[in-house]
Coordinates of C-alpha atoms in Angstrom, one line a residue:
M1 CA 191.3 228.9 99.9
T2 CA 188.2 231.0 98.9
K3 CA 184.7 230.3 99.8
R4 CA 182.8 227.5 98.0
S5 CA 185.9 226.5 95.9
C6 CA 187.9 223.3 95.5
P7 CA 191.1 223.6 97.6
N8 CA 192.9 221.4 95.0
C9 CA 192.2 223.1 91.7
G10 CA 190.3 226.3 92.7
Y11 CA 187.1 225.4 90.9
K12 CA 184.5 227.9 92.3
Y13 CA 181.0 226.6 92.9
S14 CA 178.1 229.0 92.4
F15 CA 175.8 229.3 95.3
I16 CA 173.0 227.6 93.4
E17 CA 175.2 224.7 92.4
Y18 CA 176.5 224.4 96.0
F19 CA 172.9 224.5 97.3
K20 CA 171.5 221.9 94.9
K21 CA 174.5 219.6 95.1
N22 CA 175.3 219.6 98.8
F23 CA 172.9 221.4 101.0
L24 CA 169.7 219.8 99.8
I25 CA 171.1 216.3 100.0
K26 CA 172.7 216.4 103.5
F27 CA 173.5 219.1 106.0
T28 CA 176.7 217.4 107.4
D29 CA 179.1 214.6 106.5
T30 CA 178.7 215.1 102.8
I31 CA 181.4 214.0 100.4
W32 CA 181.3 214.8 96.7
L33 CA 183.7 214.9 93.7
C34 CA 185.0 218.2 92.4
N35 CA 183.4 219.0 89.0
D36 CA 186.8 220.0 87.6
C37 CA 189.5 217.8 89.0
G38 CA 187.6 214.8 90.6
S39 CA 189.1 215.3 94.1
E40 CA 186.9 214.2 97.0
L41 CA 185.6 217.3 98.9
S42 CA 183.7 217.8 102.1
F43 CA 182.8 220.8 104.3
N44 CA 185.1 222.4 106.8
P45 CA 183.4 221.0 109.9
N46 CA 184.6 223.8 112.3
R47 CA 183.4 226.5 110.0
R48 CA 180.1 224.7 109.4
I49 CA 179.4 224.7 113.2
V50 CA 180.0 228.5 113.3
L51 CA 177.8 229.0 110.3
I52 CA 175.0 226.9 111.9
I53 CA 175.2 229.1 115.0
I54 CA 175.2 232.3 113.1
G55 CA 172.8 231.3 110.3
I56 CA 170.2 229.4 112.3
A57 CA 170.5 229.8 116.0
L58 CA 170.9 233.6 115.9
P59 CA 167.7 234.2 113.9
I60 CA 165.7 231.8 116.1
G61 CA 167.1 233.5 119.2
I62 CA 166.0 237.0 118.1
N63 CA 162.7 235.9 116.5
S64 CA 160.4 237.4 119.1
I65 CA 162.4 240.7 119.3
I66 CA 162.2 241.2 115.5
R67 CA 158.5 240.2 115.3
E68 CA 157.6 242.5 118.2
W69 CA 159.4 245.4 116.4
L70 CA 157.6 244.6 113.1
Q71 CA 154.3 244.6 115.0
S72 CA 155.1 247.9 116.7
I73 CA 155.5 249.6 113.3
G74 CA 152.0 248.5 112.4
L75 CA 152.3 245.1 110.7
S76 CA 149.7 242.4 111.7
N77 CA 150.8 239.2 113.4
N78 CA 150.6 237.2 110.2
L79 CA 152.4 239.8 108.1
S80 CA 155.2 240.2 110.7
F81 CA 155.7 236.5 110.6
L82 CA 156.0 236.5 106.8
V83 CA 158.4 239.4 106.8
Y84 CA 160.5 237.8 109.5
A85 CA 160.6 234.5 107.5
I86 CA 161.8 236.3 104.4
I87 CA 164.5 238.2 106.4
A88 CA 165.6 235.0 108.1
F89 CA 165.8 233.1 104.8
I90 CA 167.9 235.9 103.2
W91 CA 170.1 235.9 106.3
F92 CA 170.5 232.1 106.0
V93 CA 171.5 232.3 102.3
I94 CA 174.0 235.0 102.9
V95 CA 175.6 233.3 105.9
F96 CA 175.9 229.9 104.2
S97 CA 177.3 231.4 101.0
H98 CA 180.5 231.7 103.0
D99 CA 181.0 227.9 103.4
K100 CA 184.5 226.5 102.8
F101 CA 185.4 223.1 101.5
I102 CA 188.2 220.7 102.6
L103 CA 190.1 218.1 100.5
V104 CA 189.3 214.5 101.5
K105 CA 191.2 212.8 98.7
D106 CA 192.9 214.0 95.5
S107 CA 191.8 211.7 92.8
R108 CA 194.6 212.8 90.4
K109 CA 197.3 212.0 92.9
Q110 CA 195.7 208.6 93.7
A111 CA 195.5 207.7 90.0
K112 CA 199.2 208.6 89.5
H113 CA 200.2 206.2 92.3
N114 CA 198.2 203.3 90.9

């Protein structure tokens, strides 16, 4: 199973499609239908916890260290905050681009049984 793809048919979601469809609606407990095969998909909850820790908690934890370093190279307080926010957002996008999906229900199999 590759990142951001349906485990049933292999349909690969682009990061933009993933972000619009899933991340902006809910952060956890989201179920949606695969665009290609109609299977019910959700996030891998264990991987999601790891991504939350790496993607959000780590940048928050090292915020003061990075901002102090940015100020030590001559950036003002406001500019160092802006640069840090941009770096944190890029980090967040990169980390969450590695999300994996799990199969909740396979609609094709369900339709065959009915």
